[in-house]
Coordinates of C-alpha atoms and ligand atoms in Angstrom, one line a residue:
X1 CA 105.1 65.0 84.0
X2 CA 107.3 62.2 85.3
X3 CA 107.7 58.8 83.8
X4 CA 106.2 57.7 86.8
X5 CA 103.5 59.6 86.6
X6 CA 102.9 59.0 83.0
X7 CA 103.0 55.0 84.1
X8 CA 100.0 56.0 86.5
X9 CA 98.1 57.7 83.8
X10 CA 98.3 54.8 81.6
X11 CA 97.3 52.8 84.6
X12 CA 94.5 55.0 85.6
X13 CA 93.2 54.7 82.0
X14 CA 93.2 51.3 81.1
X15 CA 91.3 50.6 84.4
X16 CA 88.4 53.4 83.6
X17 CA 88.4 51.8 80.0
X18 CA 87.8 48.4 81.7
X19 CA 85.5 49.4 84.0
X20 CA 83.3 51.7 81.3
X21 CA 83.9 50.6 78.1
X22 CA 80.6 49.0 76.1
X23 CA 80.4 48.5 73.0
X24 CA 76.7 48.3 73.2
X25 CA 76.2 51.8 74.6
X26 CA 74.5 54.1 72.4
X27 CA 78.2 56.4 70.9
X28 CA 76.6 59.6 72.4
X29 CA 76.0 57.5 75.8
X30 CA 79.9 56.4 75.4
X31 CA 80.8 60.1 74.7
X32 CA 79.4 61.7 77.4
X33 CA 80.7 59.1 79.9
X34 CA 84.5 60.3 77.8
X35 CA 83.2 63.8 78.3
X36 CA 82.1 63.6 82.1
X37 CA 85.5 61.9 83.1
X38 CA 88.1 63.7 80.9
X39 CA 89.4 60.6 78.8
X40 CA 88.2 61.9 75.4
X41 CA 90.1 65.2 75.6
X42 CA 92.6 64.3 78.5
X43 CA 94.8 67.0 77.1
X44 CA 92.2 70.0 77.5
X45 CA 91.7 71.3 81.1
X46 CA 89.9 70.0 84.0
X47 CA 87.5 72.4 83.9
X48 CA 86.2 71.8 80.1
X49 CA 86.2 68.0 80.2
X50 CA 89.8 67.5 79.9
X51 CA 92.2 66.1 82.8
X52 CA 94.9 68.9 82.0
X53 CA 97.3 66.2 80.8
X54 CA 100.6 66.9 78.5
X55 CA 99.9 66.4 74.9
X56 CA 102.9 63.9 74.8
X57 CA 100.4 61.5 77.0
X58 CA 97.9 61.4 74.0
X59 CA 99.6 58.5 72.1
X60 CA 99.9 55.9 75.4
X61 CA 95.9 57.0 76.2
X62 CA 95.3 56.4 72.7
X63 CA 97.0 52.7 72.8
X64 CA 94.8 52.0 75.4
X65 CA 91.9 52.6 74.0
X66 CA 93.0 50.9 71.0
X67 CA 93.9 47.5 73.0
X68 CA 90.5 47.2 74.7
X69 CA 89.1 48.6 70.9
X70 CA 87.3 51.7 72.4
X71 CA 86.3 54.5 70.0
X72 CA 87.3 57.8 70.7
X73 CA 86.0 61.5 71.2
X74 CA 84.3 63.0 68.3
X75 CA 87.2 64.7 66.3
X76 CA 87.2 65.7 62.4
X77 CA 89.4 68.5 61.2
X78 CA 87.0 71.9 62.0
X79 CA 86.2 70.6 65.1
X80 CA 89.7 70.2 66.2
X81 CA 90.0 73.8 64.9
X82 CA 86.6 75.0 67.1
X83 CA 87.8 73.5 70.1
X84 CA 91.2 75.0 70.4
X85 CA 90.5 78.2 68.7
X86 CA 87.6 78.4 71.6
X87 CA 89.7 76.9 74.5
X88 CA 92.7 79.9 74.2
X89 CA 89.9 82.3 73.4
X90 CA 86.0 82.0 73.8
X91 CA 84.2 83.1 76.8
X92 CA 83.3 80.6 79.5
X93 CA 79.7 80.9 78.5
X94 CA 81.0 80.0 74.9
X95 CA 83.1 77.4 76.0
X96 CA 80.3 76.1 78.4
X97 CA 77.8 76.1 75.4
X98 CA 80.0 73.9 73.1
X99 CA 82.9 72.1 73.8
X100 CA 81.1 69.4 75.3
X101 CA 79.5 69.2 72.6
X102 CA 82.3 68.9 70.2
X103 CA 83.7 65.9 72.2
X104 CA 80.1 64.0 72.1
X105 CA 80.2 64.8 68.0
X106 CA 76.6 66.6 68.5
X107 CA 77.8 69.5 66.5
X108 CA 79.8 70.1 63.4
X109 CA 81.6 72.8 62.9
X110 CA 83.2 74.6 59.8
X111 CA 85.8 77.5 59.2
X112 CA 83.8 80.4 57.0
X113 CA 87.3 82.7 56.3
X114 CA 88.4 82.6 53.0
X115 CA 85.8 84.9 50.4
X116 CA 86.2 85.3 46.6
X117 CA 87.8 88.2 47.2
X118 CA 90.3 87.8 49.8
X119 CA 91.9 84.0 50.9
X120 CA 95.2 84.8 51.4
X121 CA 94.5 88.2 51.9
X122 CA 92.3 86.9 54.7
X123 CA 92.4 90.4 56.5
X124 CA 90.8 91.6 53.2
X125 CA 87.2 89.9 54.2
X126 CA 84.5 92.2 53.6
X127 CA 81.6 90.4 54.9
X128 CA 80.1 92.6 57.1
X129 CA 78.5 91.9 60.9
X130 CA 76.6 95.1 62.2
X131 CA 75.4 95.0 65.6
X132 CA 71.6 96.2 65.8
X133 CA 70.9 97.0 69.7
X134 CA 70.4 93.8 69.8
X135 CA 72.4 91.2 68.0
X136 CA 74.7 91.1 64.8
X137 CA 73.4 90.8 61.3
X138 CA 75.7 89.2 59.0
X139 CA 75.7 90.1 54.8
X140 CA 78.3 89.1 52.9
X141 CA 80.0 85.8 50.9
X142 CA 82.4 83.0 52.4
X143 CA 83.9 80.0 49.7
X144 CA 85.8 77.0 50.3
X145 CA 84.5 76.1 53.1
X146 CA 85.1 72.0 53.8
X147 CA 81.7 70.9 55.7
X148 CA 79.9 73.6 55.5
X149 CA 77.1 71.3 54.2
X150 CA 77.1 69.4 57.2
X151 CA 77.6 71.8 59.8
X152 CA 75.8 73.6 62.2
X153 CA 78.6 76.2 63.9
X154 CA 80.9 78.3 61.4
X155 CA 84.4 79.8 62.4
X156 CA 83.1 83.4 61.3
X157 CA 86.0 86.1 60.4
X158 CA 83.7 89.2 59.4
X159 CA 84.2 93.1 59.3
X160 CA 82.7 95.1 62.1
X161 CA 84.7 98.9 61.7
X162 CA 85.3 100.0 58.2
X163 CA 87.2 102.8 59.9
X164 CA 89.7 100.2 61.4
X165 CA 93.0 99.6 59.2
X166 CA 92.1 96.6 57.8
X167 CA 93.7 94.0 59.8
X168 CA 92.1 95.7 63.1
X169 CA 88.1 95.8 62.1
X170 CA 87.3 91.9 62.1
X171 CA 85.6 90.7 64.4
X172 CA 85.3 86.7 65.1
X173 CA 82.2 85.0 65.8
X174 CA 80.2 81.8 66.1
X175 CA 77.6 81.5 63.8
X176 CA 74.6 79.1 63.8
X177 CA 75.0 77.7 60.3
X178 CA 71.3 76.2 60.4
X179 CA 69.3 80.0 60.2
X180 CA 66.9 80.8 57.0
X181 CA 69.8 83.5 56.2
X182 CA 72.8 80.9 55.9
X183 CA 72.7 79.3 52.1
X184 CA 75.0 76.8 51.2
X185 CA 76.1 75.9 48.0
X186 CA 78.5 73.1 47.1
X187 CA 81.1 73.1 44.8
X188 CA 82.2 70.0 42.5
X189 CA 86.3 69.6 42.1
X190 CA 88.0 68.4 39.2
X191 CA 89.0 65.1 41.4
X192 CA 84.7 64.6 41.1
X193 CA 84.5 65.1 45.3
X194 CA 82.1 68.2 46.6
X195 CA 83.9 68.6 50.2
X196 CA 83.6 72.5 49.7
X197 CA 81.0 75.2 49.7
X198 CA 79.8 78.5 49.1
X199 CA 78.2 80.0 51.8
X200 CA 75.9 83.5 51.4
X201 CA 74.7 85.5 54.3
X202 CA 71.6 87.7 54.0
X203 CA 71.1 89.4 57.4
X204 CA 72.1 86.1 59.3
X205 CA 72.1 86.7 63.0
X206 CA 74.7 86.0 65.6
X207 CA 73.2 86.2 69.5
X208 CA 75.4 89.5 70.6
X209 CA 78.1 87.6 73.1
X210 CA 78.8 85.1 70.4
X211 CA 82.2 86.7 70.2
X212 CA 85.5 84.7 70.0
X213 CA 87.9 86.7 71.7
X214 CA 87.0 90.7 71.6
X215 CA 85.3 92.9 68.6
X216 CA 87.4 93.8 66.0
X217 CA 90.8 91.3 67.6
X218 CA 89.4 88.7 65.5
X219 CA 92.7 88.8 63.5
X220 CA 94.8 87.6 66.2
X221 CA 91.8 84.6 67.2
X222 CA 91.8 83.8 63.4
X223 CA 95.8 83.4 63.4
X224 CA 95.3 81.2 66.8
X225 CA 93.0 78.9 63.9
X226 CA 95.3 79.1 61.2
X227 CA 98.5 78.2 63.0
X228 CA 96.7 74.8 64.6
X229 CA 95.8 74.0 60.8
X230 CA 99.6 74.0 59.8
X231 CA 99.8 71.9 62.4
X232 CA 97.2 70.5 64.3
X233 CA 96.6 68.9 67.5
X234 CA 95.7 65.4 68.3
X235 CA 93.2 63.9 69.8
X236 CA 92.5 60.7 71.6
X237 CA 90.8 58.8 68.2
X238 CA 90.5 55.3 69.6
X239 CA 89.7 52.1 68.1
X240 CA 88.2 51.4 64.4
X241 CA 84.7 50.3 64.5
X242 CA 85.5 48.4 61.3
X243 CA 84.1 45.0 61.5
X244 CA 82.7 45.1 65.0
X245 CA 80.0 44.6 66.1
X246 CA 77.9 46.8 69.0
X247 CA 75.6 49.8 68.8
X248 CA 78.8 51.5 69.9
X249 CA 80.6 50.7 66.6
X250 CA 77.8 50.8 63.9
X251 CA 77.1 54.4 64.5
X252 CA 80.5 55.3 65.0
X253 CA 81.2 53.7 61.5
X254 CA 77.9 55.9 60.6
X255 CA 79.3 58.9 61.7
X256 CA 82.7 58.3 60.0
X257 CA 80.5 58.1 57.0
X258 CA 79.3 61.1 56.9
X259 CA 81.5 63.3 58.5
X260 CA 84.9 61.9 56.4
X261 CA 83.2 62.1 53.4
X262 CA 84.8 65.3 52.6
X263 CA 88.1 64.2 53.1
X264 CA 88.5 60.9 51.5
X265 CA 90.5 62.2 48.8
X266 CA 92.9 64.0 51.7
X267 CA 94.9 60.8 51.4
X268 CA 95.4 61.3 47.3
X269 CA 95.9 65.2 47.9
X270 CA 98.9 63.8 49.8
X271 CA 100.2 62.2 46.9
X272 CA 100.1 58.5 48.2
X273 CA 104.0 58.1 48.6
X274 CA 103.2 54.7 49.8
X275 CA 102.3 53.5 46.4
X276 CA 105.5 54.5 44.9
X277 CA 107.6 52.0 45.4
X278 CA 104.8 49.0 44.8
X279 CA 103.8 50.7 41.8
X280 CA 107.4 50.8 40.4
X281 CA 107.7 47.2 40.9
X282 CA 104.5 46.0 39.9
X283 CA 105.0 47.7 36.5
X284 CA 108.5 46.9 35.8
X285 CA 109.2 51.3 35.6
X286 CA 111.9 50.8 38.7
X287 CA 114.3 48.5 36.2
X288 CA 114.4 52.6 34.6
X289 CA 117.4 54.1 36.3
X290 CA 115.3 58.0 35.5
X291 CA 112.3 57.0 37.4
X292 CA 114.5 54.9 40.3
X293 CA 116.0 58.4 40.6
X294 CA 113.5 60.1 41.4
X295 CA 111.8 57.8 43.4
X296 CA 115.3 57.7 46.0
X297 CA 114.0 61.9 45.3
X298 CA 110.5 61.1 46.5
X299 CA 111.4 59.1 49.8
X300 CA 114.5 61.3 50.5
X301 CA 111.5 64.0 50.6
X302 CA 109.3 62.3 52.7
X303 CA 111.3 60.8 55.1
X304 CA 113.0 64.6 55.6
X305 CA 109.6 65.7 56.4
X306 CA 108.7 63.3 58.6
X307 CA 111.1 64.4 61.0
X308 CA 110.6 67.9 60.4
X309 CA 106.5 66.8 61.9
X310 CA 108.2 64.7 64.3
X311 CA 110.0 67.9 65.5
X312 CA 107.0 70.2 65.3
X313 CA 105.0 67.2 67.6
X314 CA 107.8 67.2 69.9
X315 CA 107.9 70.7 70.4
X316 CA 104.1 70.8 70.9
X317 CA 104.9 68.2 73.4
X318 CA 106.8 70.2 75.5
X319 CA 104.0 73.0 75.6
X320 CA 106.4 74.9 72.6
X321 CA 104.4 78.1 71.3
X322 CA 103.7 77.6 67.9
X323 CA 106.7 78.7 65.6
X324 CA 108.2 78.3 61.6
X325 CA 107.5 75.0 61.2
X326 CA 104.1 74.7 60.5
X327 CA 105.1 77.1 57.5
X328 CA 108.2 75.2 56.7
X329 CA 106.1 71.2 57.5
X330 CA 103.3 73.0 55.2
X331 CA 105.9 73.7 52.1
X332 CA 107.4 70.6 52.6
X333 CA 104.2 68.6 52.2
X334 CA 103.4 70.3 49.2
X335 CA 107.2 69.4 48.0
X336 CA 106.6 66.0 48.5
X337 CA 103.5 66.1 47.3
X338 CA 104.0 67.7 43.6
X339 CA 107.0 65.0 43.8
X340 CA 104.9 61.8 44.5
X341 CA 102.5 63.3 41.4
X342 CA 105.5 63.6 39.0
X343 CA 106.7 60.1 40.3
X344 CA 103.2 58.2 39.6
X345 CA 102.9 60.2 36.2
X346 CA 106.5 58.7 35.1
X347 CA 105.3 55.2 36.4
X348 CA 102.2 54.9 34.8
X349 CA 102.7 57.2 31.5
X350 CA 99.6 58.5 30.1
X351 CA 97.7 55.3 31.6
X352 CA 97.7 57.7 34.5
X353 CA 94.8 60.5 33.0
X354 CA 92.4 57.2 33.1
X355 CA 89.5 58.0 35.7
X356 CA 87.3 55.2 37.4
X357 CA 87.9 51.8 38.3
X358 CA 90.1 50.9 34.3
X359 CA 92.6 53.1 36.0
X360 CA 95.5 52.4 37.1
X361 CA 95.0 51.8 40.8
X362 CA 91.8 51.5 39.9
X363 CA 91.3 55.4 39.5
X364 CA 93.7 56.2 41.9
X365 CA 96.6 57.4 40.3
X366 CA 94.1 59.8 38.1
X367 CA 92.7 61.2 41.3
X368 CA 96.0 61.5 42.7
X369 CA 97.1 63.5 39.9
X370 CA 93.9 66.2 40.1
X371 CA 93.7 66.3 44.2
X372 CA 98.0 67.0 44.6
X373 CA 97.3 70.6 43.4
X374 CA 95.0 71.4 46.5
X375 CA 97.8 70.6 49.0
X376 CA 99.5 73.9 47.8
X377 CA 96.9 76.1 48.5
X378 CA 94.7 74.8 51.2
X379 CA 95.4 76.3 55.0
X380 CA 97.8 79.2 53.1
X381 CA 99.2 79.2 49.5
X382 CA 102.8 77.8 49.4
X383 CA 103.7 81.3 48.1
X384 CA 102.1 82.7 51.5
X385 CA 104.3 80.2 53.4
X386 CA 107.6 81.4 52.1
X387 CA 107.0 84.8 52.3
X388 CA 105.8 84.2 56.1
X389 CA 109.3 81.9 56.4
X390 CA 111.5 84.9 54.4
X391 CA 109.7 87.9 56.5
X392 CA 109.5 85.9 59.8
X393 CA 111.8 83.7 60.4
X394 CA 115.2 84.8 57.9
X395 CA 114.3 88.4 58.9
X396 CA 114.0 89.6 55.2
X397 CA 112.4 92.9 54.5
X398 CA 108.8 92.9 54.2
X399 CA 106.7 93.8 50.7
X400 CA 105.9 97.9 50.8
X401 CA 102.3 98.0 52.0
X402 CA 99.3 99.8 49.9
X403 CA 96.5 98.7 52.2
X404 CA 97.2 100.9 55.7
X405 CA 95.0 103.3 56.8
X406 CA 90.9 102.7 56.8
X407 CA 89.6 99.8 55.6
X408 CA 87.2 102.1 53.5
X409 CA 89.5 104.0 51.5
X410 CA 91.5 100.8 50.3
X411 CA 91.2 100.3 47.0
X412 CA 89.6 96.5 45.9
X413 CA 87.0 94.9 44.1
X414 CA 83.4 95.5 43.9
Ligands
FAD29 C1 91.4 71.6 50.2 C2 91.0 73.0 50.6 C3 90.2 73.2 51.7 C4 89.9 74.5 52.1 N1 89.1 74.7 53.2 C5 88.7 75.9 53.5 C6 87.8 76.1 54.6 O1 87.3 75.2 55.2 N2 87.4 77.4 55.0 C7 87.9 78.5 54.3 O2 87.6 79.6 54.7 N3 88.8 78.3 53.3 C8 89.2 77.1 52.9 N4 90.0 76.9 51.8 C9 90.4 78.1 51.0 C10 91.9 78.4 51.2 O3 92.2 78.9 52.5 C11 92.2 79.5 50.1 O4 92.0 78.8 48.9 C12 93.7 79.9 50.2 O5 93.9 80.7 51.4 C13 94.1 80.8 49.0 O6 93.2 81.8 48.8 P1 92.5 82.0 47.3 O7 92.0 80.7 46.8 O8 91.6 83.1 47.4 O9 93.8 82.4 46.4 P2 94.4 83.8 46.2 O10 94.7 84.4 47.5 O11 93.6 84.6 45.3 O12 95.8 83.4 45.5 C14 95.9 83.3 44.1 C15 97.4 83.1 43.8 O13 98.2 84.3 44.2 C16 99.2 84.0 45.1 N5 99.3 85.1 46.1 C17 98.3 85.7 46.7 N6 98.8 86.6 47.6 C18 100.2 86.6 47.5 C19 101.3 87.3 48.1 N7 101.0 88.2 49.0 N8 102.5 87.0 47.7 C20 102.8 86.0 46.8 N9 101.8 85.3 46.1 C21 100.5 85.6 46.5 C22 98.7 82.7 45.8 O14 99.8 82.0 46.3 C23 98.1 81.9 44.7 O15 99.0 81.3 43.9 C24 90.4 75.6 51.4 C25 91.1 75.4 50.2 C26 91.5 74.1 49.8 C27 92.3 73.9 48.6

């Protein structure tokens, strides 16, 4: 698209903003009105609520809703993942069932791959869909899985041919997470949060076109998932409703409640490389030339992978298939991570194993120093992302393979 063009987008925006916008709508009201005229998603296409807009557009739409103090389309993590996972893939029944709905925020989703048995080895899963005549019944185990206690769709990678080699018998579906055979169990982490689950199946049923993609390709729809969680997409997020006041904002601020509950550690899992430099001063620990050093380390980091995500975005920009750097931004992030950690440790000494609000930080140091671990392994292990960057992208030989042939004779765990 032209600069031009892009000047009459932000045009045609701002005056649909100021023509629409009110904050005393009811948010779903405000939603479908974003739904119906393509502003909340202007980057999907025209014919799922979008406006078929570059990507690159998103951050000037954005700013306008952000002048005039609009909120935004519905959008937390999973249902980022749902929507483009069922935009490149899903049916038009599918997509016509719930996409809308993702936009509006009626629906949570979650992503039910990873199982005690197999999470990197996500082509391992051995929960089993069997079709019956007359739709699938699901057995099996997922864990991990962020939301699940609030959702009401699941992601669902499961086995439908044990005959298959094992990366070619998965099927992936869409599965209604609110049935008497869906349990959900949550887990409590060492940082105190509960944002994951277990999740059982005991002959849960999935309607028989709730296929994502075709049976048994759900590898390649679950690699379409993965690679937008290395790097995902944005969304038009709008305005804060923090301290405003309309029907608008109070159950937007509601919503953000609930639904970000899950990931208000994210921030701390990140290693809060904000708080280095304050920290160091506010203590006295930069007059230290060690920890000075390995602060410069720290920002040098984070600075380098800033521009690596600034290159990713840039190259999603230009419509750019998706290529090594959500591998290399991924172990990067970790890097930076396990750095920052290391870097607040030194500042604070052991000061920084006190929890709760005598903390330092009040607490936040602590829970920086048990939530860094997580960034490591969640969305691929940092070991899976170098072996994908040495096999992939340096062209290195690949590890000999035990696990061809039928999924049934391959040797694992009960
Ligand atoms: C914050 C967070 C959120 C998550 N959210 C979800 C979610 O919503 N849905 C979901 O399904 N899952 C979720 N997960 C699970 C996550 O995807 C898995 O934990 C991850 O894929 C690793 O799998 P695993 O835990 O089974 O570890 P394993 O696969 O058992 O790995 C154990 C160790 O072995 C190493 N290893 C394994 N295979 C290899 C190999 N081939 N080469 C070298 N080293 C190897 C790993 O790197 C790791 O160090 C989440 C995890 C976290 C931490």
């Amino acid at each position: 698209m032209s600069e031009a063009n892009a000047a009459d987008v932000v045009a045609a925006v701002r005056a649909w903003l100021a023509a629409n916008w009110n904050a005393d709508l009811s948010l779903l009201e405000w939603r479908t009105q974003l739904a119906d005229s393509g502003w909340g998603m202007p980057h999907w296409p025209t014919q799922w609520h979008g406006r078929g807009l570059p990507v690159k557009l998103l951050p000037a739409i954005n700013d306008e809703f952000v002048k005039i103090g609009a909120v935004g389309a519905a959008a937390t993590g999973p249902r980022i993942l749902a929507s483009v996972t069922l935009l490149e893939h899903a049916s038009d029944a599918i997509k016509g069932r719930f996409l809308r709905r993702i936009i509006t925020g009626e629906d949570g989703w979650c992503q039910l791959f990873s199982e005690p048995g197999s999470g990197s080895d996500l082509a391992g899963a051995t929960t089993r869909a069997d079709f019956d005549g007359k739709e699938w019944i699901v057995n099996g185990q997922k864990v991990w899985n962020t939301s699940a206690h609030h959702a009401d769709y699941g992601l669902l990678v499961a086995r439908t041919d044990w005959d298959a080699p094992k990366h070619q018998g998965l099927t992936y579906f869409v599965l209604d997470m609110r049935q008497s055979g869906v349990q959900v169990l949550p887990l409590k982490q060492m940082n105190g949060h509960a944002s994951f689950n277990q999740v059982f199946f005991t002959d849960a049923k999935i309607p028989a076109d709730w296929i994502v993609g075709a049976k048994n390709a759900g590898w390649g729809v679950a690699m379409t998932t993965l690679a937008h969680e290395r790097r995902p997409a944005t969304g038009v997020a709008g305005a804060s409703p923090d301290g405003r006041e309309g029907r608008a904002y109070a159950q937007a601020r509601e919503e953000i409640e609930i639904a970000n509950e899950p990931y208000r550690w994210y921030p701390q899992r990140a290693g809060r490389v904000d708080l280095a430099l304050p920290r160091a001063k506010e203590t006295g620990a930069w007059h230290d030339p060690v920890i000075r050093q390995e602060i410069a380390k720290l920002l040098t980091l984070s600075r380098c992978t800033n521009w690596m995500a600034r290159r990713a975005a840039a190259a999603q920009r230009i419509g750019k298939p998706q290529g090594p750097e959500g591998s290399l931004g991924k172990l990067a992030g970790s890097n930076v991570a396990r750095q920052a950690s290391h870097v607040h440790t030194l500042i604070s000494g052991a000061d920084a194993m006190l929890t709760g609000k005598d903390g330092p930080h009040e607490g936040i140091i602590a829970e920086i120093l048990v939530s860094v671990p997580a960034t490591s392994i969640a969305g691929g292990t940092d070991e899976i992302q170098r072996n994908i960057i040495g096999e992939r992208v340096l062209g290195l030989p690949k590890d000999p393979r035990a696990d061809t042939g039928p999924f049934r004779d391959i040797p694992r765990n009960a």
